[in-house]
Rosetta silent file (secondary structure, phi, psi, omega in degrees, C-alpha in Angstrom):
SEQUENCE: XXXXXXXXXXXXXXXXXXXXXXXXXXXXXXXXXXXXXXXXXXXXXXXXXXXXXXXXXXXXXXXXXXXXXXXXXXXXXXXXXXXXXXXXXXXXXXXXXXXXXXXXXXXXXXXXXXXXXXXXXXXXXXXXXXXXXXXXXXXXXXXXXXXXXXXXXXXXXXXXXXXXXXXXXXXXXXXXXXXXXXXXXXXXXXXXXXXXXXXXXXXXXXXXXXXXXXXXXXXXXXXXXXXXXXXXXXXXXXXXXXXXXXXXXXXXXXXXXXXXXXXXXXXXXXXXXXXXXXXXXXXXX
SCORE:     score description
SCORE:     0.000 S_00000001
   1 L     0.000  122.994  172.780   65.683  -91.146  175.932 S_00000001
   2 L   -84.668  144.017  177.487   68.630  -88.854  176.620 S_00000001
   3 E  -153.653  155.618  170.999   68.998  -87.610  180.188 S_00000001
   4 E   -96.089  143.384  174.364   71.412  -85.877  182.523 S_00000001
   5 E  -137.662   90.254 -171.526   72.370  -87.523  185.795 S_00000001
   6 E  -115.195  143.452  175.357   74.531  -85.014  187.657 S_00000001
   7 L   103.853  172.979 -176.341   75.629  -84.874  191.275 S_00000001
   8 L   -64.065  138.521 -178.042   76.356  -87.366  194.064 S_00000001
   9 L   -66.351  -21.735  178.202   74.521  -90.682  193.777 S_00000001
  10 L   -98.601    7.708  178.287   73.587  -90.525  197.443 S_00000001
  11 L   -77.421  160.173  174.805   72.334  -86.937  197.205 S_00000001
  12 L   -62.100  137.950 -171.238   68.695  -85.963  197.459 S_00000001
  13 E   -88.470  131.965  172.235   67.141  -86.383  194.024 S_00000001
  14 E  -118.594  116.715  178.361   65.790  -83.459  192.017 S_00000001
  15 E  -100.188  119.525 -175.362   63.891  -84.464  188.859 S_00000001
  16 E  -111.251  122.863 -175.078   63.635  -81.556  186.399 S_00000001
  17 E  -117.160  119.433 -179.074   61.062  -81.770  183.596 S_00000001
  18 L   -85.524  178.401  179.272   61.150  -79.394  180.651 S_00000001
  19 L  -121.761 -147.517 -176.921   58.364  -78.432  178.273 S_00000001
  20 L  -122.415  129.964   12.027   57.825  -77.523  174.641 S_00000001
  21 L  -107.084   40.619 -178.785   59.706  -76.343  172.584 S_00000001
  22 L   -94.022 -157.518  174.472   62.710  -76.443  174.916 S_00000001
  23 L  -162.190 -169.072 -174.765   64.763  -79.370  176.233 S_00000001
  24 H   -57.979  -20.189  177.626   66.959  -80.216  179.236 S_00000001
  25 H   -55.063  -30.048  178.524   69.120  -77.212  178.324 S_00000001
  26 H   -55.591  -32.359 -173.244   66.485  -75.022  180.025 S_00000001
  27 H   -92.801    5.093 -169.390   67.569  -76.384  183.418 S_00000001
  28 H   -58.707  -39.966 -178.867   71.347  -75.946  182.983 S_00000001
  29 H   -65.617  -39.945  179.858   71.730  -73.050  185.427 S_00000001
  30 H   -69.578  -39.510  176.489   69.844  -74.888  188.162 S_00000001
  31 H   -58.732  -46.640  179.565   71.841  -78.083  187.575 S_00000001
  32 H   -61.130  -32.859 -178.260   75.080  -76.112  187.943 S_00000001
  33 H   -81.634  -12.855 -175.143   73.754  -74.581  191.153 S_00000001
  34 H  -117.171  -20.750 -164.226   72.700  -77.864  192.760 S_00000001
  35 L   -71.021   -8.432  175.433   74.950  -80.660  191.526 S_00000001
  36 L   -71.141  -27.418 -175.623   77.559  -80.337  194.261 S_00000001
  37 L  -123.701  -32.706 -173.363   75.032  -81.687  196.781 S_00000001
  38 L  -106.240  146.180  175.636   71.893  -82.800  194.942 S_00000001
  39 E   -88.083  115.299 -174.630   71.461  -85.534  192.349 S_00000001
  40 E  -102.037  116.835  177.519   69.892  -83.856  189.311 S_00000001
  41 E  -108.138  118.195 -173.271   67.937  -86.059  186.888 S_00000001
  42 E  -134.560   97.475  179.963   66.977  -84.157  183.753 S_00000001
  43 E   -83.342  154.957  161.525   65.439  -86.062  180.827 S_00000001
  44 L   -96.772  120.562  178.462   64.820  -84.912  177.288 S_00000001
  45 L   -59.193  151.618  179.501   61.321  -86.075  176.433 S_00000001
  46 L   -54.764  133.670 -177.206   61.132  -88.367  173.418 S_00000001
  47 L    88.443   -5.033 -175.629   61.297  -86.261  170.277 S_00000001
  48 L  -121.633  156.000  173.977   62.969  -83.394  172.140 S_00000001
  49 L    55.655 -129.546 -177.811   66.546  -82.311  172.764 S_00000001
  50 L   -96.749    6.811  175.603   69.071  -85.102  172.303 S_00000001
  51 L   -76.355  163.101  175.067   66.523  -87.921  172.601 S_00000001
  52 L   -61.300  155.268 -176.606   65.449  -89.992  169.598 S_00000001
  53 L  -128.401   68.145 -176.911   62.747  -88.481  167.408 S_00000001
  54 L   -69.591  159.726  176.523   60.745  -91.404  166.026 S_00000001
  55 E   -78.654  164.200  175.640   57.809  -91.019  163.655 S_00000001
  56 L  -119.204   13.963  175.445   54.232  -91.674  164.750 S_00000001
  57 L   -63.943  151.177 -174.129   52.881  -92.924  161.431 S_00000001
  58 L   -56.518  -35.847 -176.697   50.959  -96.188  161.719 S_00000001
  59 L   -99.746    8.876 -179.366   53.576  -98.169  159.826 S_00000001
  60 L   -69.175  146.655  177.010   56.618  -96.436  161.290 S_00000001
  61 L  -147.244  111.564    1.548   59.262  -98.591  162.961 S_00000001
  62 L   -73.089  157.470  179.513   60.167  -97.605  165.565 S_00000001
  63 E  -122.918  142.128  178.859   56.913  -95.798  166.273 S_00000001
  64 L  -130.323  139.014  178.694   56.102  -93.498  169.178 S_00000001
  65 L   -96.033  107.450 -173.897   52.714  -92.224  170.359 S_00000001
  66 L   -81.435   78.086 -179.513   53.202  -88.547  171.207 S_00000001
  67 L  -131.863  161.760  177.205   50.695  -88.254  174.050 S_00000001
  68 H   -59.114  -40.301  179.684   50.759  -87.152  177.664 S_00000001
  69 H   -60.360  -39.441  177.568   50.173  -90.747  178.772 S_00000001
  70 H   -64.605  -40.051 -179.561   53.280  -91.836  176.871 S_00000001
  71 H   -62.950  -41.787  179.226   55.328  -89.068  178.496 S_00000001
  72 H   -64.051  -43.431  178.155   54.242  -90.145  181.958 S_00000001
  73 H   -62.522  -38.956  177.850   55.120  -93.757  181.187 S_00000001
  74 H   -60.123  -44.215 -179.515   58.535  -92.637  179.894 S_00000001
  75 H   -63.019  -43.832  177.773   59.269  -90.837  183.156 S_00000001
  76 H   -60.630  -41.901  179.359   58.295  -93.888  185.185 S_00000001
  77 H   -63.206  -42.845  179.430   60.507  -96.083  182.984 S_00000001
  78 H   -62.641  -47.582 -178.496   63.476  -93.732  183.409 S_00000001
  79 H   -65.584  -35.588  175.674   63.170  -93.573  187.203 S_00000001
  80 H   -66.314  -40.544  177.548   62.816  -97.362  187.376 S_00000001
  81 H   -60.082  -37.927 -179.508   65.899  -97.720  185.175 S_00000001
  82 L   -86.475    0.193  179.989   67.828  -95.478  187.583 S_00000001
  83 L    57.734   40.974  176.004   66.366  -97.379  190.557 S_00000001
  84 L   -99.089  100.433  179.519   64.942  -94.190  192.034 S_00000001
  85 L  -123.765    7.282  177.487   62.029  -95.282  194.179 S_00000001
  86 L   -99.928 -166.211 -174.947   62.546  -92.972  197.148 S_00000001
  87 L   -67.657  146.937  177.440   61.619  -89.342  197.697 S_00000001
  88 E  -134.405  160.644  162.834   62.282  -86.734  195.044 S_00000001
  89 E   -97.112  126.144 -179.298   61.956  -83.021  194.495 S_00000001
  90 E   -98.418  115.552  179.075   59.777  -82.499  191.436 S_00000001
  91 E  -113.447  129.292 -170.837   60.815  -79.456  189.382 S_00000001
  92 E  -136.407  152.972  173.968   58.629  -78.558  186.408 S_00000001
  93 E  -147.658  137.596  174.177   58.246  -76.083  183.560 S_00000001
  94 E    54.121 -128.872  179.129   55.613  -75.797  180.825 S_00000001
  95 H   -58.909  -20.955  177.293   54.516  -79.348  179.743 S_00000001
  96 H   -57.809  -28.358  177.690   56.747  -80.659  182.511 S_00000001
  97 H   -66.067  -46.957  179.505   53.983  -79.707  184.940 S_00000001
  98 H   -68.065  -36.227  177.996   51.389  -81.939  183.299 S_00000001
  99 H   -69.034  -48.434 -176.892   53.923  -84.747  182.885 S_00000001
 100 H   -65.873  -47.074  179.765   55.258  -84.478  186.424 S_00000001
 101 H   -73.998  -25.246  171.828   51.930  -84.119  188.200 S_00000001
 102 H   -66.638  -43.480  175.349   50.480  -86.795  185.918 S_00000001
 103 H   -61.607  -39.867 -175.824   53.235  -89.165  187.019 S_00000001
 104 H   -69.515  -14.021  175.592   52.621  -88.154  190.641 S_00000001
 105 L   -55.844  -34.810  178.823   49.008  -89.313  190.472 S_00000001
 106 L  -103.264    0.163 -174.214   50.367  -92.811  191.088 S_00000001
 107 L  -137.882   29.920 -174.484   53.482  -91.766  193.032 S_00000001
 108 H   -56.520  -38.121  179.248   52.353  -88.961  195.311 S_00000001
 109 H   -62.697  -18.725  179.100   54.181  -90.306  198.402 S_00000001
 110 H   -79.594  -16.881 -174.921   57.490  -89.932  196.518 S_00000001
 111 E   -85.751  104.286 -177.893   57.048  -86.193  196.024 S_00000001
 112 E   -92.405  -30.323  179.527   58.768  -84.521  198.951 S_00000001
 113 E  -146.581  159.953  179.857   59.164  -81.005  197.546 S_00000001
 114 E  -127.156  137.863  169.385   57.988  -78.990  194.562 S_00000001
 115 E  -126.505  115.164 -169.988   59.750  -76.433  192.374 S_00000001
 116 E  -119.569  125.081  175.549   57.276  -74.903  189.931 S_00000001
 117 E  -131.745  129.369  175.064   58.064  -72.529  187.062 S_00000001
 118 E    23.441   82.513 -174.365   55.585  -71.224  184.451 S_00000001
 119 E  -154.757 -171.880  174.609   53.484  -74.314  183.899 S_00000001
 120 L  -143.514  149.204  172.619   50.054  -75.842  184.445 S_00000001
 121 L  -143.028   25.022  179.376   48.712  -78.841  186.339 S_00000001
 122 L  -157.080  158.275 -176.395   45.011  -78.005  186.067 S_00000001
 123 L   -63.800  149.034  174.030   42.675  -77.037  183.209 S_00000001
 124 L   -69.074  144.858  178.243   42.713  -73.544  181.767 S_00000001
 125 L   -55.029  137.725 -175.530   39.706  -71.420  182.703 S_00000001
 126 L   -65.211  -25.491 -179.211   36.892  -71.965  180.209 S_00000001
 127 L   -91.203    6.417 -177.364   36.422  -68.208  179.711 S_00000001
 128 L   -96.449  121.974 -179.485   40.108  -67.664  178.946 S_00000001
 129 L   -70.410  145.590  176.387   40.935  -67.376  175.226 S_00000001
 130 L   -78.820  133.468  176.354   43.722  -69.498  173.818 S_00000001
 131 L   -55.760  143.326 -175.430   46.638  -67.431  172.449 S_00000001
 132 H   -61.624  -30.317 -179.665   46.589  -67.412  168.647 S_00000001
 133 H   -63.207  -37.502  179.312   50.106  -68.857  168.516 S_00000001
 134 H   -75.932  -39.527  177.326   48.890  -71.994  170.294 S_00000001
 135 H   -59.428  -40.261  178.626   45.680  -72.169  168.272 S_00000001
 136 H   -62.296  -41.589 -178.455   47.756  -72.085  165.096 S_00000001
 137 H   -64.448  -24.749 -179.700   49.912  -74.954  166.351 S_00000001
 138 L   -83.401   -4.915  176.543   46.837  -77.137  166.850 S_00000001
 139 L   -76.656  121.519 -174.266   45.954  -76.770  163.168 S_00000001
 140 L   -78.390   -1.511  178.525   46.839  -80.077  161.507 S_00000001
 141 L  -116.086  -78.363 -177.534   47.431  -78.442  158.112 S_00000001
 142 H   -62.965  -45.895 -178.534   48.677  -74.846  158.113 S_00000001
 143 H   -60.756  -45.494 -179.161   50.019  -74.995  161.681 S_00000001
 144 H   -65.426  -38.779  179.641   51.926  -78.206  161.117 S_00000001
 145 H   -63.378  -42.890 -178.628   53.366  -76.913  157.843 S_00000001
 146 H   -68.828  -46.115 -174.356   54.606  -73.690  159.465 S_00000001
 147 H   -73.676  -44.255 -179.208   56.032  -75.283  162.597 S_00000001
 148 H   -79.353  -29.101 -178.696   57.587  -78.364  161.014 S_00000001
 149 H   -79.936  -34.870 -173.141   58.639  -76.607  157.852 S_00000001
 150 H  -122.473    4.437 -178.453   60.173  -73.480  159.356 S_00000001
 151 L    56.466   34.989 -171.359   60.778  -74.372  163.039 S_00000001
 152 H   -63.251  -35.996 -175.390   58.553  -71.385  163.805 S_00000001
 153 H   -73.030  -48.993 -179.678   57.602  -72.391  167.345 S_00000001
 154 H   -64.293  -46.799 -179.897   61.071  -73.171  168.670 S_00000001
 155 H   -64.089  -43.311  179.893   62.671  -70.200  166.930 S_00000001
 156 H   -63.148  -41.145 -179.941   59.854  -67.874  167.985 S_00000001
 157 H   -63.579  -32.762  179.724   60.001  -68.987  171.605 S_00000001
 158 H   -68.060  -21.140  176.127   63.723  -68.236  171.745 S_00000001
 159 H   -95.721  -48.131 -169.751   62.882  -64.620  170.889 S_00000001
 160 H   -98.244   -3.492  178.054   59.475  -64.048  172.481 S_00000001
 161 L   -87.483    1.708 -179.107   59.724  -66.391  175.475 S_00000001
 162 L  -131.909  157.146  171.791   62.124  -64.038  177.241 S_00000001
 163 L   -98.065  -28.778  176.769   62.219  -60.392  178.245 S_00000001
 164 L   -99.976  119.253 -173.172   66.007  -60.288  178.332 S_00000001
 165 L   -55.505  129.989  177.649   67.346  -61.050  174.876 S_00000001
 166 L   -67.593  140.651  167.797   69.098  -64.413  174.681 S_00000001
 167 L   -59.590  152.388 -174.439   72.734  -64.374  173.548 S_00000001
 168 H   -58.186  -38.827 -178.214   73.046  -65.770  170.034 S_00000001
 169 H   -69.353  -33.681  177.063   74.774  -68.961  171.168 S_00000001
 170 H   -68.952  -43.265  178.431   72.036  -69.675  173.725 S_00000001
 171 H   -61.116  -41.814  177.777   69.328  -69.075  171.145 S_00000001
 172 H   -63.611  -36.840  179.925   71.083  -71.434  168.738 S_00000001
 173 H   -65.260  -38.611  179.509   71.292  -74.077  171.466 S_00000001
 174 H   -62.429  -39.457 -174.191   67.544  -73.919  172.092 S_00000001
 175 H   -93.395  -13.282 -172.342   66.678  -74.520  168.440 S_00000001
 176 H   -55.144  -40.387 -177.705   69.577  -76.834  167.495 S_00000001
 177 L   -66.459  -14.665 -171.126   67.798  -80.176  168.175 S_00000001
 178 L  -111.487   64.196 -167.854   64.974  -79.205  165.809 S_00000001
 179 L  -102.336   11.254  179.030   66.942  -78.949  162.573 S_00000001
 180 L  -160.277  166.355  176.456   64.649  -80.747  160.126 S_00000001
 181 L   -54.208  -47.153 -177.384   61.014  -81.593  159.392 S_00000001
 182 H   -64.887  -36.881 -176.155   61.457  -85.033  160.962 S_00000001
 183 H   -81.405   -2.014  178.495   63.156  -83.660  164.069 S_00000001
 184 H  -103.851   12.435 -175.947   60.339  -81.174  164.722 S_00000001
 185 H   -61.533  -40.089 -174.732   57.656  -83.795  165.155 S_00000001
 186 H   -73.492  -30.987  179.872   57.434  -83.456  168.924 S_00000001
 187 H   -63.259  -36.559  178.547   57.167  -79.646  168.924 S_00000001
 188 H   -82.892  -35.936 -179.440   53.961  -79.881  166.898 S_00000001
 189 H   -66.692  -35.571  175.224   52.600  -83.036  168.572 S_00000001
 190 H   -58.435  -44.730 -178.614   52.894  -81.419  172.003 S_00000001
 191 H   -65.666  -40.042 -179.814   50.755  -78.516  170.765 S_00000001
 192 H   -70.389  -18.001 -179.230   48.194  -80.832  169.198 S_00000001
 193 L   -94.962    0.936 -179.588   47.960  -82.774  172.474 S_00000001
 194 L   -58.226  124.494 -177.787   47.122  -79.730  174.633 S_00000001
 195 L   -83.860  111.265 -179.674   44.041  -80.745  176.653 S_00000001
 196 L  -111.054  -13.306 -179.316   41.347  -78.084  176.292 S_00000001
 197 L  -167.010  174.072 -174.494   38.228  -80.172  176.834 S_00000001
 198 L   -58.778  -20.737 -179.414   36.834  -83.646  177.511 S_00000001
 199 L   -79.339  -13.440 -179.146   37.295  -84.723  173.893 S_00000001
 200 L   -83.528  142.600 -172.660   41.094  -84.330  174.132 S_00000001
 201 L   -59.951  -35.301 -174.728   43.098  -87.439  175.029 S_00000001
 202 L   -87.764   -1.528 -171.775   45.020  -85.807  177.883 S_00000001
 203 H   -60.334  -45.329 -175.746   41.993  -84.147  179.489 S_00000001
 204 H   -63.823  -37.298  177.675   41.240  -86.819  182.101 S_00000001
 205 H   -66.816  -42.236  179.394   44.851  -86.827  183.311 S_00000001
 206 H   -65.678  -42.486  177.510   44.934  -83.039  183.563 S_00000001
 207 H   -60.902  -44.744 -179.880   41.627  -82.941  185.415 S_00000001
 208 H   -62.927  -42.856  178.347   42.810  -85.597  187.857 S_00000001
 209 H   -61.495  -40.761  179.136   46.094  -83.748  188.473 S_00000001
 210 H   -63.779  -39.810  178.102   44.178  -80.543  189.130 S_00000001
 211 H   -63.786  -35.139 -176.167   41.909  -82.213  191.672 S_00000001
 212 H   -85.037  -13.946 -173.442   44.896  -83.609  193.548 S_00000001
 213 H   -53.824  -43.169  178.775   46.997  -80.437  193.510 S_00000001
 214 H   -61.982  -18.398  179.844   45.767  -79.141  196.929 S_00000001
 215 H   -69.004  -13.103  177.580   46.913  -82.446  198.462 S_00000001
 216 H   -89.409    2.992 -176.417   50.518  -81.210  198.107 S_00000001
 217 H   -66.581  -11.653 -179.795   49.876  -78.284  200.433 S_00000001
 218 H   -91.076    6.301 -179.045   51.473  -80.229  203.299 S_00000001
 219 L  -131.277  157.087 -174.415   54.932  -80.248  201.728 S_00000001
 220 L   -61.657  140.551  178.973   57.432  -77.529  200.813 S_00000001
 221 E  -142.843  142.544  175.773   56.912  -75.770  197.490 S_00000001
 222 E  -126.122  131.995  179.057   58.733  -73.016  195.642 S_00000001
 223 E  -119.689  123.192  173.442   57.179  -71.108  192.744 S_00000001
 224 E  -116.607  125.100 -168.172   59.270  -69.014  190.338 S_00000001
 225 E  -137.996  132.009  170.165   57.195  -67.166  187.745 S_00000001
 226 E   -92.637  116.121 -172.941   57.729  -64.856  184.799 S_00000001
 227 L   -78.615   -6.689  177.084   54.676  -62.608  184.644 S_00000001
 228 L   -93.115   12.340  177.072   55.208  -61.666  180.983 S_00000001
 229 L   -69.847  123.872 -177.092   54.374  -65.219  179.875 S_00000001
 230 L   -81.078   -8.607  176.095   51.594  -64.911  177.260 S_00000001
 231 L  -107.497  -64.383 -178.201   50.335  -68.458  177.989 S_00000001
 232 L   -89.661   79.971 -171.608   51.059  -69.298  181.643 S_00000001
 233 L   -95.041 -157.337 -176.901   50.121  -65.894  182.995 S_00000001
 234 H   -61.122  -31.618 -179.213   48.870  -64.605  186.358 S_00000001
 235 H   -62.194  -39.920  178.052   45.773  -66.801  186.224 S_00000001
 236 H   -70.623  -41.840  176.073   47.915  -69.928  186.299 S_00000001
 237 H   -58.495  -44.344  179.702   50.140  -68.499  189.025 S_00000001
 238 H   -62.086  -34.618  177.900   47.029  -67.666  191.066 S_00000001
 239 H   -64.138  -42.480  177.532   45.818  -71.246  190.622 S_00000001
 240 H   -68.199  -39.514  179.023   49.030  -72.647  192.097 S_00000001
 241 H   -62.406  -39.778  179.964   48.997  -70.105  194.912 S_00000001
 242 H   -66.233  -39.769 -178.054   45.433  -71.060  195.836 S_00000001
 243 H   -77.348  -30.257 -175.403   46.237  -74.774  195.867 S_00000001
 244 L  -125.217   70.014 -172.628   49.607  -74.369  197.625 S_00000001
 245 L   -65.266  -16.932 -179.817   49.135  -71.450  200.039 S_00000001
 246 L   -88.926   -3.197 -172.892   52.359  -72.227  201.926 S_00000001
 247 L   -65.232  143.379  167.997   54.542  -71.987  198.817 S_00000001
 248 E   -78.075  132.660 -174.665   57.436  -69.559  198.607 S_00000001
 249 E  -125.587  130.160  170.509   56.793  -67.362  195.561 S_00000001
 250 E  -123.332  105.981 -179.672   59.164  -65.282  193.447 S_00000001
 251 E  -114.273  138.343 -171.233   57.263  -63.569  190.644 S_00000001
 252 E  -122.159  121.909  175.721   58.971  -61.214  188.204 S_00000001
 253 L   -68.158  -21.248 -175.167   57.336  -58.420  186.220 S_00000001
 254 L  -109.431   32.318  179.060   60.389  -58.368  183.948 S_00000001
 255 L  -135.686  149.975 -178.599   60.537  -62.080  183.047 S_00000001
 256 L  -109.056 -152.014 -175.072   58.780  -64.195  180.449 S_00000001
 257 L   -60.557  -45.889  178.232   58.016  -67.841  179.823 S_00000001
 258 L   -83.633   70.436 -172.043   61.651  -68.960  180.060 S_00000001
 259 H   -63.544  -29.646  178.127   61.926  -67.523  183.552 S_00000001
 260 H   -75.472  -12.361  168.953   65.184  -69.368  184.261 S_00000001
 261 H   -82.517  -47.158 -176.313   66.739  -67.539  181.312 S_00000001
 262 H   -68.452  -39.312 -170.573   65.521  -64.114  182.369 S_00000001
 263 L  -133.801   36.008 -178.606   66.167  -64.374  186.111 S_00000001
 264 H   -65.364  -28.314  179.851   68.428  -67.356  186.806 S_00000001
 265 H   -62.060  -30.462  177.751   70.824  -65.162  188.809 S_00000001
 266 H   -89.597  -46.172 -170.935   68.038  -64.684  191.362 S_00000001
 267 H   -69.864  -40.252 -176.182   66.167  -67.959  191.054 S_00000001
 268 H   -60.677  -51.150  176.833   69.035  -70.449  191.292 S_00000001
 269 H   -65.026  -31.283  177.696   70.267  -69.255  194.728 S_00000001
 270 H   -65.688  -44.306  179.138   66.657  -68.873  195.889 S_00000001
 271 H   -67.008  -40.995  177.407   65.842  -72.455  194.898 S_00000001
 272 H   -60.066  -45.264  178.258   69.082  -73.723  196.429 S_00000001
 273 H   -62.525  -39.831  178.206   68.254  -71.943  199.679 S_00000001
 274 H   -60.653  -45.540  179.913   64.725  -73.357  199.618 S_00000001
 275 H   -66.256  -42.494 -178.873   66.024  -76.910  199.248 S_00000001
 276 H   -64.425  -34.081 -177.952   68.695  -76.463  201.907 S_00000001
 277 H   -80.759  -17.072 -174.035   66.169  -75.076  204.407 S_00000001
 278 L  -123.712   81.561  179.058   63.596  -77.790  203.804 S_00000001
 279 L   -56.185  151.034 -176.001   65.069  -81.292  204.259 S_00000001
 280 L   -64.561  116.885  173.327   63.200  -84.013  202.462 S_00000001
 281 L  -131.802  116.789 -175.865   60.267  -85.228  204.533 S_00000001
 282 L  -103.547  126.274  176.334   57.718  -87.334  202.648 S_00000001
 283 L   -60.109  157.166 -175.877   54.200  -87.765  204.015 S_00000001
 284 L   -77.564  -10.778  179.838   53.074  -91.322  204.578 S_00000001
 285 L  -143.385    0.000    0.000   50.175  -91.012  202.093 S_00000001
């Protein structure tokens, strides 16, 4: 697992978790804005970014099981390796929400503050249709061929995940880790692991995280949201607002899924101010 560890070792820890099909590069503006005072821990999930990209075939060696449970275990292993057992600020985006809040099911007292951007930590409404792009990705034949063969998801997200067009070098950076069929395994496995119902492997973890979400209402939370996100739209934002009524919210009509690309000039100082105003205080339970 590749990870960034930036900032003073005695600084308050901010753990930033990316989603799919991005990598730790998504958090670069926030790291630059915090690392003078805060210790920023930013992993690339296995199969993503600069981390190893092992196969998941039964006879593969090494072999990795691309599931939410594995991701949660990876995060725990990383924090144990870094000897981080005290309070943290949990910052999440996309799949990072399910990974982070899944990890927090067993570590809730460590979560002192929350920074939430376009993500989920509770099931999607049953009456809400799944976007066709995601439905295609869950297809184990055509979807896998398109995404692994042509890098369609990562490349598409770099265009359609923003409202403000990415500079060419930034767009290339987003897709660079996924330069072959083998290196695109995690982008498709993440999509195939999306929990939509009780038959999906990650469903019980997502349900449990959703039930516990209101329990974080006693600690500081900041929500930054791009309202043009075609997946994590207003319904998801409303779910977080309902569970965390004290949260500071910055929602942008002119920002998409990669909200830190579209509006980092606003969000980075806002998040820095939020952290500075709210010293780490961790509840006893």
